Amino acid sequence: MTGRGTLRVYLGAAPGVGKTVAMLDEGHRRRERGTDVVVAFVETHGRPHTAARVAGLEVVARRTITYRGTRLPELDLTAVLARRPEVALVDELAHTNVPGSEHEKRWQDIERLLEAGIDVISTVNVQHLASLNDVVEAITGVPQRETVPDAVVRAAEQVELVDMTPQALRRRMSHGNVYRPDKVDAALANYFRHGNLTALRELALLWLADSVEDGLQRYRDQHGIDATWETRERIVVALTGGPEGETLIRRAARIAARVAGGDLLAVHIVRSDGLAGASLADLERQRLLVESLGGSYHSVAGEDVAAAVLGFARAKNATQIVIGASRRHPVVAGLGGPGTGMTITRLSGAIDVHVVGHDFVGKGRRLPVPSHGLTARRRLAGVLTAVALLALLVPGCAVVRDDLGFGTELLLFLLVVVIVSLVGGFYPALGTALAAGLLLNYYFVEPTHRLTISEPENAFALVAFVVIAVLVSRVVDSAARRSSEATRSNAEAETLAALAGSVLRGEEALPALLTRVQETFAMRSVALLRREDDAPASDGGRRAASPSGTRGTWSYVAGIGVDPCLRPDDADAEAAVGDGLMLVLAGRTLAAADQRLLAAFAGQVALAYRQRELAAAAAAAAPLAAADRMRAALLNAVSHDLRTPIAAAKAAVSSLRSREVRWSEADRGELLETAEDSLDRLTALVTNLLDLSRVQAGVLPIGLAAVGVDDVVGHALDAGGVGPDTGRVVVDVPGGLPEVTADAGLLERVVANLVENALRYSPPGAPVRIAASTHADTVELRIADAGPGIPEQDRDRVFAPFQRREDHATPHSAGVGLGLAIARGFTDAMSGTLSLEDTPGGGLTAVVALPVALPGRQRGGSVPSVPSVPDQAPHNRA
């Protein structure tokens, strides 16, 4: 069975560096060694040097595909598979095949050749790699539509860089070795600028370096190599979540910056049980700092911190580790033996370890003491339980002393200690153990009623009893503490999950966060304050100036609850959010255990606040963007539709004034008619632009009165010269319709625009039909055409200005797509509606609905506010 073929790729930073020549030269070398080589597809781009390299190699004929009337050559995959060479040369790996080919992309053709056991040599430029496509476009300003997945190139057995300096490539272009002479100047001034070529060359080198690194890591994994190979400086900084983290990160970043291509990796080791005591807020700030410095943040679970850090460093092939000097107190360090830092240093091997000093060295805990996993009420209950049980046990054991041995008495007292430890924790159990030892000595050890022991065996038993009791109490207290921490961690996780869910469900982030804080900590109110020195308060925001001696003046940003605090000094709990922000809570004082969850909320509040600020900035920029779009559309309109009638009128008038030509009366009349038509078109266009600007600015003068629809329709048709007698319009408007409340002039303009629009798109011989009818308290005027219509999904978007449904549908039509926009604006201004629907039998019907006039309605009624016209849409019939 034939194995899979191998792929070799020549990678270039830009066209013209010599990839295809290098591929062809490799083909010649292999042919000379006796290998069966064919040219499956090579694109010479008319370069004689490249074409000369093809000579002497067998070329497989190309397949020709006809597409849109053009015959285009493509790789003949079937012919190459039938020829079955040992090596096939296939140029342009990222090429998109002509529709009708077997595969969409050429790299898919190459995959078929590889599956058939044929070795392939190909070429690709860095701008065609999918991961770098947008980067290259940002650098050069030229979009690249043909891309190849990075994984295809990375999977190649060999990737060879064809390198050339920018100066050498530009010289090659100047000599005409890349493009034709008529294209050289433009290419050198645009895509092939020196800076562009330098940036593309760096991208190619970095991408290839990453590809080589992936290959090296695969080799190390396959051969089980754990030793550090110093191929690149990688600095791992170990974070505890403590306050010294930022100092360590900045020091590691400076070390990484001293070497070219240095990588910064931050790692935090969390206990596998998830009960780490690190501050979530501090870790979040440190993560953001690492990423802002160009590094990456990692979280690894493990009980042995030193082993976990070293394992991570070796897995990443790190060369240096940065750790902080121990925060343990010297007393603790002396009793506890070597710490994590010393262990990492001792076991690091070839990895260099930097121990960085900071302001918190030696300021940690003095002695490890049992934490209070239980509440004060539980500890008091433990003390009472101990008193009660000992008060009952001592008399009871004294009564049956003759029937019990000393070992049994020890077990009974030990049982009391265990019960007390379960109820009250370590300290009550410790006191119970000591009291039990004294009671046993006084009442049950010879000589009784004296604190002396005559038998060494009894002395050993008492000491063992006390030690066992203390150890059991310690274990029970630790279990209670872990259970409490697990319960709290579970509650915190549920709280944060509920918070994330509320945001994902679309709730506004900042109010949702503040509400969650209030509910979680049972507070009366929660507020977000901002220091006025950092940023001015938003309009309408409340401000509170703190008296002298407090922490400055704060402005109110957002809040929830009753009487939110306006100063941090008035709050019962607070958490710094960052960027001059403070989260303040009122209602009760938070326990120390709640501060960590509050810090996590504070970090989320900071993100939500920044998100809200960005959204506000985007909203403020939206009108400017809309104005820019309108301005661009207006300029486009002026550049063509406004200039055309001006040019026609000027040409006609200039011809009439010319003394070199004697015009006949017919020619003179035609020129005058052309000038008049052009000026009429210009007048209509300027009028529409002015009307549109008035509608959008909300300053359109409106005089509402009772208007007869039949009169308005007649005047509109007469003014447009398309009355019923012309046969182009069929009118069915009954004379007995009730009057409507409208502005007669504006309504006439609406009808004229809609009729003009309908006539433009109706086929020859198909008249436009106008009908009117009453519906409830409105009168509906329908203007129907038999044209192509508009898809239903586009009907709400066709009323944008400067848009036409089909620019080339009517070659001789004028206008800039304002008819429907102005008609909609005028209709809305008169409290009416304009909608579109299908015409039975094909076409489009515009429906204008206006309210029926109330009895006694007089001219000059109230003027409603004028709604704005949409800025832009993809289609418009006008």
JSON list of C-alpha atoms in Angstrom, two decimals, residues 169-362:
[
{"chain": "A", "resi": 169, "resn": "LEU", "atom": "CA", "xyz": [13.52, 43.17, -4.17]},
{"chain": "A", "resi": 170, "resn": "ARG", "atom": "CA", "xyz": [12.92, 46.79, -5.16]},
{"chain": "A", "resi": 171, "resn": "ARG", "atom": "CA", "xyz": [15.99, 46.61, -7.43]},
{"chain": "A", "resi": 172, "resn": "ARG", "atom": "CA", "xyz": [14.59, 43.49, -9.07]},
{"chain": "A", "resi": 173, "resn": "MET", "atom": "CA", "xyz": [11.34, 45.33, -9.68]},
{"chain": "A", "resi": 174, "resn": "SER", "atom": "CA", "xyz": [13.14, 48.37, -11.09]},
{"chain": "A", "resi": 175, "resn": "HIS", "atom": "CA", "xyz": [14.92, 46.09, -13.56]},
{"chain": "A", "resi": 176, "resn": "GLY", "atom": "CA", "xyz": [11.57, 44.71, -14.75]},
{"chain": "A", "resi": 177, "resn": "ASN", "atom": "CA", "xyz": [12.13, 41.20, -13.37]},
{"chain": "A", "resi": 178, "resn": "VAL", "atom": "CA", "xyz": [8.84, 41.10, -11.42]},
{"chain": "A", "resi": 179, "resn": "TYR", "atom": "CA", "xyz": [6.21, 43.27, -13.16]},
{"chain": "A", "resi": 180, "resn": "ARG", "atom": "CA", "xyz": [5.91, 44.86, -16.59]},
{"chain": "A", "resi": 181, "resn": "PRO", "atom": "CA", "xyz": [7.64, 48.26, -16.87]},
{"chain": "A", "resi": 182, "resn": "ASP", "atom": "CA", "xyz": [4.30, 50.12, -16.98]},
{"chain": "A", "resi": 183, "resn": "LYS", "atom": "CA", "xyz": [3.35, 48.73, -13.55]},
{"chain": "A", "resi": 184, "resn": "VAL", "atom": "CA", "xyz": [6.67, 49.12, -11.75]},
{"chain": "A", "resi": 185, "resn": "ASP", "atom": "CA", "xyz": [6.30, 52.73, -10.61]},
{"chain": "A", "resi": 186, "resn": "ALA", "atom": "CA", "xyz": [2.83, 52.18, -9.16]},
{"chain": "A", "resi": 187, "resn": "ALA", "atom": "CA", "xyz": [3.93, 49.00, -7.36]},
{"chain": "A", "resi": 188, "resn": "LEU", "atom": "CA", "xyz": [7.02, 50.64, -5.86]},
{"chain": "A", "resi": 189, "resn": "ALA", "atom": "CA", "xyz": [4.95, 53.57, -4.63]},
{"chain": "A", "resi": 190, "resn": "ASN", "atom": "CA", "xyz": [2.25, 51.42, -3.03]},
{"chain": "A", "resi": 191, "resn": "TYR", "atom": "CA", "xyz": [2.50, 47.77, -2.02]},
{"chain": "A", "resi": 192, "resn": "PHE", "atom": "CA", "xyz": [6.27, 47.50, -2.45]},
{"chain": "A", "resi": 193, "resn": "ARG", "atom": "CA", "xyz": [7.28, 50.45, -0.31]},
{"chain": "A", "resi": 194, "resn": "HIS", "atom": "CA", "xyz": [10.39, 49.84, 1.75]},
{"chain": "A", "resi": 195, "resn": "GLY", "atom": "CA", "xyz": [8.48, 49.94, 5.04]},
{"chain": "A", "resi": 196, "resn": "ASN", "atom": "CA", "xyz": [5.83, 47.51, 3.80]},
{"chain": "A", "resi": 197, "resn": "LEU", "atom": "CA", "xyz": [8.45, 45.01, 2.62]},
{"chain": "A", "resi": 198, "resn": "THR", "atom": "CA", "xyz": [10.35, 45.25, 5.91]},
{"chain": "A", "resi": 199, "resn": "ALA", "atom": "CA", "xyz": [7.18, 44.57, 7.90]},
{"chain": "A", "resi": 200, "resn": "LEU", "atom": "CA", "xyz": [6.19, 41.64, 5.64]},
{"chain": "A", "resi": 201, "resn": "ARG", "atom": "CA", "xyz": [9.69, 40.19, 5.96]},
{"chain": "A", "resi": 202, "resn": "GLU", "atom": "CA", "xyz": [9.47, 40.37, 9.76]},
{"chain": "A", "resi": 203, "resn": "LEU", "atom": "CA", "xyz": [6.05, 38.69, 9.70]},
{"chain": "A", "resi": 204, "resn": "ALA", "atom": "CA", "xyz": [7.42, 35.86, 7.57]},
{"chain": "A", "resi": 205, "resn": "LEU", "atom": "CA", "xyz": [10.42, 35.36, 9.86]},
{"chain": "A", "resi": 206, "resn": "LEU", "atom": "CA", "xyz": [8.30, 35.38, 13.02]},
{"chain": "A", "resi": 207, "resn": "TRP", "atom": "CA", "xyz": [5.70, 33.01, 11.57]},
{"chain": "A", "resi": 208, "resn": "LEU", "atom": "CA", "xyz": [8.40, 30.61, 10.45]},
{"chain": "A", "resi": 209, "resn": "ALA", "atom": "CA", "xyz": [10.06, 30.84, 13.88]},
{"chain": "A", "resi": 210, "resn": "ASP", "atom": "CA", "xyz": [6.76, 29.88, 15.53]},
{"chain": "A", "resi": 211, "resn": "SER", "atom": "CA", "xyz": [6.36, 27.03, 13.06]},
{"chain": "A", "resi": 212, "resn": "VAL", "atom": "CA", "xyz": [9.85, 25.78, 13.86]},
{"chain": "A", "resi": 213, "resn": "GLU", "atom": "CA", "xyz": [9.05, 26.05, 17.58]},
{"chain": "A", "resi": 214, "resn": "ASP", "atom": "CA", "xyz": [5.96, 23.89, 17.10]},
{"chain": "A", "resi": 215, "resn": "GLY", "atom": "CA", "xyz": [8.04, 21.31, 15.29]},
{"chain": "A", "resi": 216, "resn": "LEU", "atom": "CA", "xyz": [10.66, 21.36, 18.04]},
{"chain": "A", "resi": 217, "resn": "GLN", "atom": "CA", "xyz": [8.01, 20.87, 20.71]},
{"chain": "A", "resi": 218, "resn": "ARG", "atom": "CA", "xyz": [6.54, 17.92, 18.80]},
{"chain": "A", "resi": 219, "resn": "TYR", "atom": "CA", "xyz": [10.00, 16.38, 18.58]},
{"chain": "A", "resi": 220, "resn": "ARG", "atom": "CA", "xyz": [10.59, 16.85, 22.32]},
{"chain": "A", "resi": 221, "resn": "ASP", "atom": "CA", "xyz": [7.20, 15.31, 23.14]},
{"chain": "A", "resi": 222, "resn": "GLN", "atom": "CA", "xyz": [7.75, 12.34, 20.82]},
{"chain": "A", "resi": 223, "resn": "HIS", "atom": "CA", "xyz": [11.16, 11.59, 22.35]},
{"chain": "A", "resi": 224, "resn": "GLY", "atom": "CA", "xyz": [10.21, 12.34, 25.95]},
{"chain": "A", "resi": 225, "resn": "ILE", "atom": "CA", "xyz": [12.75, 15.15, 26.35]},
{"chain": "A", "resi": 226, "resn": "ASP", "atom": "CA", "xyz": [12.13, 17.19, 29.52]},
{"chain": "A", "resi": 227, "resn": "ALA", "atom": "CA", "xyz": [15.45, 19.02, 29.67]},
{"chain": "A", "resi": 228, "resn": "THR", "atom": "CA", "xyz": [15.44, 22.71, 28.83]},
{"chain": "A", "resi": 229, "resn": "TRP", "atom": "CA", "xyz": [16.76, 23.62, 25.38]},
{"chain": "A", "resi": 230, "resn": "GLU", "atom": "CA", "xyz": [17.63, 27.30, 25.38]},
{"chain": "A", "resi": 231, "resn": "THR", "atom": "CA", "xyz": [16.45, 27.99, 21.86]},
{"chain": "A", "resi": 232, "resn": "ARG", "atom": "CA", "xyz": [14.54, 31.09, 22.97]},
{"chain": "A", "resi": 233, "resn": "GLU", "atom": "CA", "xyz": [14.40, 33.04, 26.21]},
{"chain": "A", "resi": 234, "resn": "ARG", "atom": "CA", "xyz": [11.16, 32.24, 28.04]},
{"chain": "A", "resi": 235, "resn": "ILE", "atom": "CA", "xyz": [10.65, 33.83, 31.40]},
{"chain": "A", "resi": 236, "resn": "VAL", "atom": "CA", "xyz": [8.11, 32.30, 33.78]},
{"chain": "A", "resi": 237, "resn": "VAL", "atom": "CA", "xyz": [6.96, 34.50, 36.68]},
{"chain": "A", "resi": 238, "resn": "ALA", "atom": "CA", "xyz": [5.31, 32.64, 39.56]},
{"chain": "A", "resi": 239, "resn": "LEU", "atom": "CA", "xyz": [2.40, 34.53, 41.15]},
{"chain": "A", "resi": 240, "resn": "THR", "atom": "CA", "xyz": [0.90, 33.81, 44.55]},
{"chain": "A", "resi": 241, "resn": "GLY", "atom": "CA", "xyz": [-1.92, 36.33, 44.19]},
{"chain": "A", "resi": 242, "resn": "GLY", "atom": "CA", "xyz": [-0.25, 38.46, 46.86]},
{"chain": "A", "resi": 243, "resn": "PRO", "atom": "CA", "xyz": [0.51, 42.19, 46.72]},
{"chain": "A", "resi": 244, "resn": "GLU", "atom": "CA", "xyz": [4.04, 41.58, 45.44]},
{"chain": "A", "resi": 245, "resn": "GLY", "atom": "CA", "xyz": [2.73, 40.23, 42.11]},
{"chain": "A", "resi": 246, "resn": "GLU", "atom": "CA", "xyz": [2.95, 43.48, 40.13]},
{"chain": "A", "resi": 247, "resn": "THR", "atom": "CA", "xyz": [6.59, 43.97, 41.16]},
{"chain": "A", "resi": 248, "resn": "LEU", "atom": "CA", "xyz": [7.48, 40.47, 39.95]},
{"chain": "A", "resi": 249, "resn": "ILE", "atom": "CA", "xyz": [5.61, 40.91, 36.66]},
{"chain": "A", "resi": 250, "resn": "ARG", "atom": "CA", "xyz": [7.35, 44.17, 35.81]},
{"chain": "A", "resi": 251, "resn": "ARG", "atom": "CA", "xyz": [10.76, 42.75, 36.70]},
{"chain": "A", "resi": 252, "resn": "ALA", "atom": "CA", "xyz": [10.13, 39.67, 34.52]},
{"chain": "A", "resi": 253, "resn": "ALA", "atom": "CA", "xyz": [8.92, 41.90, 31.66]},
{"chain": "A", "resi": 254, "resn": "ARG", "atom": "CA", "xyz": [12.14, 43.90, 31.83]},
{"chain": "A", "resi": 255, "resn": "ILE", "atom": "CA", "xyz": [14.17, 40.69, 31.67]},
{"chain": "A", "resi": 256, "resn": "ALA", "atom": "CA", "xyz": [12.17, 39.49, 28.64]},
{"chain": "A", "resi": 257, "resn": "ALA", "atom": "CA", "xyz": [12.57, 42.85, 26.91]},
{"chain": "A", "resi": 258, "resn": "ARG", "atom": "CA", "xyz": [16.36, 42.65, 27.06]},
{"chain": "A", "resi": 259, "resn": "VAL", "atom": "CA", "xyz": [16.43, 39.77, 24.57]},
{"chain": "A", "resi": 260, "resn": "ALA", "atom": "CA", "xyz": [14.90, 39.68, 21.10]},
{"chain": "A", "resi": 261, "resn": "GLY", "atom": "CA", "xyz": [11.89, 37.39, 20.90]},
{"chain": "A", "resi": 262, "resn": "GLY", "atom": "CA", "xyz": [11.70, 36.82, 24.67]},
{"chain": "A", "resi": 263, "resn": "ASP", "atom": "CA", "xyz": [8.42, 35.36, 25.94]},
{"chain": "A", "resi": 264, "resn": "LEU", "atom": "CA", "xyz": [6.76, 36.29, 29.23]},
{"chain": "A", "resi": 265, "resn": "LEU", "atom": "CA", "xyz": [4.57, 33.68, 30.89]},
{"chain": "A", "resi": 266, "resn": "ALA", "atom": "CA", "xyz": [2.84, 34.21, 34.25]},
{"chain": "A", "resi": 267, "resn": "VAL", "atom": "CA", "xyz": [1.59, 31.21, 36.20]},
{"chain": "A", "resi": 268, "resn": "HIS", "atom": "CA", "xyz": [-0.53, 30.96, 39.35]},
{"chain": "A", "resi": 269, "resn": "ILE", "atom": "CA", "xyz": [-0.75, 27.64, 41.18]},
{"chain": "A", "resi": 270, "resn": "VAL", "atom": "CA", "xyz": [-4.11, 26.94, 42.78]},
{"chain": "A", "resi": 271, "resn": "ARG", "atom": "CA", "xyz": [-4.81, 24.08, 45.12]},
{"chain": "A", "resi": 272, "resn": "SER", "atom": "CA", "xyz": [-6.49, 21.15, 43.42]},
{"chain": "A", "resi": 273, "resn": "ASP", "atom": "CA", "xyz": [-9.38, 21.35, 45.90]},
{"chain": "A", "resi": 274, "resn": "GLY", "atom": "CA", "xyz": [-10.17, 24.88, 44.70]},
{"chain": "A", "resi": 275, "resn": "LEU", "atom": "CA", "xyz": [-9.79, 26.42, 48.18]},
{"chain": "A", "resi": 276, "resn": "ALA", "atom": "CA", "xyz": [-6.96, 28.81, 47.34]},
{"chain": "A", "resi": 277, "resn": "GLY", "atom": "CA", "xyz": [-6.84, 31.90, 49.49]},
{"chain": "A", "resi": 278, "resn": "ALA", "atom": "CA", "xyz": [-5.46, 34.28, 46.87]},
{"chain": "A", "resi": 279, "resn": "SER", "atom": "CA", "xyz": [-7.33, 37.48, 46.15]},
{"chain": "A", "resi": 280, "resn": "LEU", "atom": "CA", "xyz": [-9.37, 37.13, 42.99]},
{"chain": "A", "resi": 281, "resn": "ALA", "atom": "CA", "xyz": [-9.27, 40.88, 42.43]},
{"chain": "A", "resi": 282, "resn": "ASP", "atom": "CA", "xyz": [-5.46, 40.97, 42.75]},
{"chain": "A", "resi": 283, "resn": "LEU", "atom": "CA", "xyz": [-5.10, 38.04, 40.36]},
{"chain": "A", "resi": 284, "resn": "GLU", "atom": "CA", "xyz": [-7.40, 39.72, 37.84]},
{"chain": "A", "resi": 285, "resn": "ARG", "atom": "CA", "xyz": [-5.36, 42.94, 37.97]},
{"chain": "A", "resi": 286, "resn": "GLN", "atom": "CA", "xyz": [-2.15, 40.95, 37.59]},
{"chain": "A", "resi": 287, "resn": "ARG", "atom": "CA", "xyz": [-3.57, 39.06, 34.63]},
{"chain": "A", "resi": 288, "resn": "LEU", "atom": "CA", "xyz": [-4.46, 42.33, 32.90]},
{"chain": "A", "resi": 289, "resn": "LEU", "atom": "CA", "xyz": [-0.98, 43.68, 33.63]},
{"chain": "A", "resi": 290, "resn": "VAL", "atom": "CA", "xyz": [0.69, 40.59, 32.16]},
{"chain": "A", "resi": 291, "resn": "GLU", "atom": "CA", "xyz": [-1.39, 40.79, 28.99]},
{"chain": "A", "resi": 292, "resn": "SER", "atom": "CA", "xyz": [-0.77, 44.53, 28.64]},
{"chain": "A", "resi": 293, "resn": "LEU", "atom": "CA", "xyz": [2.98, 43.81, 28.72]},
{"chain": "A", "resi": 294, "resn": "GLY", "atom": "CA", "xyz": [2.66, 41.27, 25.91]},
{"chain": "A", "resi": 295, "resn": "GLY", "atom": "CA", "xyz": [2.73, 38.14, 28.08]},
{"chain": "A", "resi": 296, "resn": "SER", "atom": "CA", "xyz": [0.31, 35.31, 28.72]},
{"chain": "A", "resi": 297, "resn": "TYR", "atom": "CA", "xyz": [-1.38, 34.27, 31.96]},
{"chain": "A", "resi": 298, "resn": "HIS", "atom": "CA", "xyz": [-1.84, 30.65, 33.03]},
{"chain": "A", "resi": 299, "resn": "SER", "atom": "CA", "xyz": [-3.53, 28.98, 35.99]},
{"chain": "A", "resi": 300, "resn": "VAL", "atom": "CA", "xyz": [-2.38, 25.48, 37.03]},
{"chain": "A", "resi": 301, "resn": "ALA", "atom": "CA", "xyz": [-3.83, 23.22, 39.72]},
{"chain": "A", "resi": 302, "resn": "GLY", "atom": "CA", "xyz": [-1.46, 21.46, 42.10]},
{"chain": "A", "resi": 303, "resn": "GLU", "atom": "CA", "xyz": [-0.82, 20.79, 45.78]},
{"chain": "A", "resi": 304, "resn": "ASP", "atom": "CA", "xyz": [3.00, 21.07, 45.61]},
{"chain": "A", "resi": 305, "resn": "VAL", "atom": "CA", "xyz": [3.59, 24.64, 44.45]},
{"chain": "A", "resi": 306, "resn": "ALA", "atom": "CA", "xyz": [7.29, 24.19, 43.73]},
{"chain": "A", "resi": 307, "resn": "ALA", "atom": "CA", "xyz": [6.76, 21.03, 41.68]},
{"chain": "A", "resi": 308, "resn": "ALA", "atom": "CA", "xyz": [3.87, 22.63, 39.77]},
{"chain": "A", "resi": 309, "resn": "VAL", "atom": "CA", "xyz": [5.91, 25.73, 38.89]},
{"chain": "A", "resi": 310, "resn": "LEU", "atom": "CA", "xyz": [8.87, 23.66, 37.72]},
{"chain": "A", "resi": 311, "resn": "GLY", "atom": "CA", "xyz": [6.63, 21.30, 35.76]},
{"chain": "A", "resi": 312, "resn": "PHE", "atom": "CA", "xyz": [4.99, 24.23, 33.98]},
{"chain": "A", "resi": 313, "resn": "ALA", "atom": "CA", "xyz": [8.37, 25.83, 33.25]},
{"chain": "A", "resi": 314, "resn": "ARG", "atom": "CA", "xyz": [9.79, 22.64, 31.78]},
{"chain": "A", "resi": 315, "resn": "ALA", "atom": "CA", "xyz": [6.66, 22.02, 29.71]},
{"chain": "A", "resi": 316, "resn": "LYS", "atom": "CA", "xyz": [7.03, 25.51, 28.22]},
{"chain": "A", "resi": 317, "resn": "ASN", "atom": "CA", "xyz": [10.80, 25.03, 27.71]},
{"chain": "A", "resi": 318, "resn": "ALA", "atom": "CA", "xyz": [11.41, 28.06, 29.95]},
{"chain": "A", "resi": 319, "resn": "THR", "atom": "CA", "xyz": [14.93, 29.34, 30.53]},
{"chain": "A", "resi": 320, "resn": "GLN", "atom": "CA", "xyz": [14.32, 31.59, 33.55]},
{"chain": "A", "resi": 321, "resn": "ILE", "atom": "CA", "xyz": [11.94, 31.65, 36.52]},
{"chain": "A", "resi": 322, "resn": "VAL", "atom": "CA", "xyz": [11.13, 34.80, 38.51]},
{"chain": "A", "resi": 323, "resn": "ILE", "atom": "CA", "xyz": [9.85, 34.32, 42.06]},
{"chain": "A", "resi": 324, "resn": "GLY", "atom": "CA", "xyz": [9.39, 36.68, 44.98]},
{"chain": "A", "resi": 325, "resn": "ALA", "atom": "CA", "xyz": [11.34, 36.53, 48.22]},
{"chain": "A", "resi": 326, "resn": "SER", "atom": "CA", "xyz": [9.38, 34.75, 50.93]},
{"chain": "A", "resi": 327, "resn": "ARG", "atom": "CA", "xyz": [6.76, 36.69, 52.86]},
{"chain": "A", "resi": 328, "resn": "ARG", "atom": "CA", "xyz": [7.01, 34.25, 55.76]},
{"chain": "A", "resi": 329, "resn": "HIS", "atom": "CA", "xyz": [8.11, 35.63, 59.10]},
{"chain": "A", "resi": 330, "resn": "PRO", "atom": "CA", "xyz": [11.64, 34.56, 60.08]},
{"chain": "A", "resi": 331, "resn": "VAL", "atom": "CA", "xyz": [10.27, 32.56, 63.02]},
{"chain": "A", "resi": 332, "resn": "VAL", "atom": "CA", "xyz": [8.00, 30.60, 60.71]},
{"chain": "A", "resi": 333, "resn": "ALA", "atom": "CA", "xyz": [10.79, 30.15, 58.18]},
{"chain": "A", "resi": 334, "resn": "GLY", "atom": "CA", "xyz": [13.07, 28.78, 60.89]},
{"chain": "A", "resi": 335, "resn": "LEU", "atom": "CA", "xyz": [10.49, 26.29, 62.15]},
{"chain": "A", "resi": 336, "resn": "GLY", "atom": "CA", "xyz": [8.98, 25.29, 58.81]},
{"chain": "A", "resi": 337, "resn": "GLY", "atom": "CA", "xyz": [12.15, 24.51, 56.91]},
{"chain": "A", "resi": 338, "resn": "PRO", "atom": "CA", "xyz": [12.94, 25.55, 53.32]},
{"chain": "A", "resi": 339, "resn": "GLY", "atom": "CA", "xyz": [10.09, 27.34, 51.61]},
{"chain": "A", "resi": 340, "resn": "THR", "atom": "CA", "xyz": [8.77, 27.21, 48.08]},
{"chain": "A", "resi": 341, "resn": "GLY", "atom": "CA", "xyz": [11.42, 29.60, 46.73]},
{"chain": "A", "resi": 342, "resn": "MET", "atom": "CA", "xyz": [14.33, 27.58, 48.08]},
{"chain": "A", "resi": 343, "resn": "THR", "atom": "CA", "xyz": [12.77, 24.36, 46.79]},
{"chain": "A", "resi": 344, "resn": "ILE", "atom": "CA", "xyz": [12.35, 25.81, 43.29]},
{"chain": "A", "resi": 345, "resn": "THR", "atom": "CA", "xyz": [15.94, 27.03, 43.33]},
{"chain": "A", "resi": 346, "resn": "ARG", "atom": "CA", "xyz": [17.26, 23.66, 44.49]},
{"chain": "A", "resi": 347, "resn": "LEU", "atom": "CA", "xyz": [15.31, 21.62, 41.92]},
{"chain": "A", "resi": 348, "resn": "SER", "atom": "CA", "xyz": [15.43, 24.01, 38.93]},
{"chain": "A", "resi": 349, "resn": "GLY", "atom": "CA", "xyz": [18.42, 22.37, 37.26]},
{"chain": "A", "resi": 350, "resn": "ALA", "atom": "CA", "xyz": [19.41, 24.28, 34.11]},
{"chain": "A", "resi": 351, "resn": "ILE", "atom": "CA", "xyz": [16.67, 26.87, 34.56]},
{"chain": "A", "resi": 352, "resn": "ASP", "atom": "CA", "xyz": [17.90, 30.15, 36.04]},
{"chain": "A", "resi": 353, "resn": "VAL", "atom": "CA", "xyz": [15.91, 31.35, 39.08]},
{"chain": "A", "resi": 354, "resn": "HIS", "atom": "CA", "xyz": [15.62, 35.04, 40.01]},
{"chain": "A", "resi": 355, "resn": "VAL", "atom": "CA", "xyz": [14.52, 35.71, 43.60]},
{"chain": "A", "resi": 356, "resn": "VAL", "atom": "CA", "xyz": [13.19, 39.27, 43.59]},
{"chain": "A", "resi": 357, "resn": "GLY", "atom": "CA", "xyz": [12.94, 41.37, 46.73]},
{"chain": "A", "resi": 358, "resn": "HIS", "atom": "CA", "xyz": [9.84, 43.44, 47.44]},
{"chain": "A", "resi": 359, "resn": "ASP", "atom": "CA", "xyz": [8.19, 45.51, 50.16]},
{"chain": "A", "resi": 360, "resn": "PHE", "atom": "CA", "xyz": [6.40, 42.54, 51.75]},
{"chain": "A", "resi": 361, "resn": "VAL", "atom": "CA", "xyz": [9.38, 40.32, 52.53]},
{"chain": "A", "resi": 362, "resn": "GLY", "atom": "CA", "xyz": [9.08, 38.79, 56.02]}
]
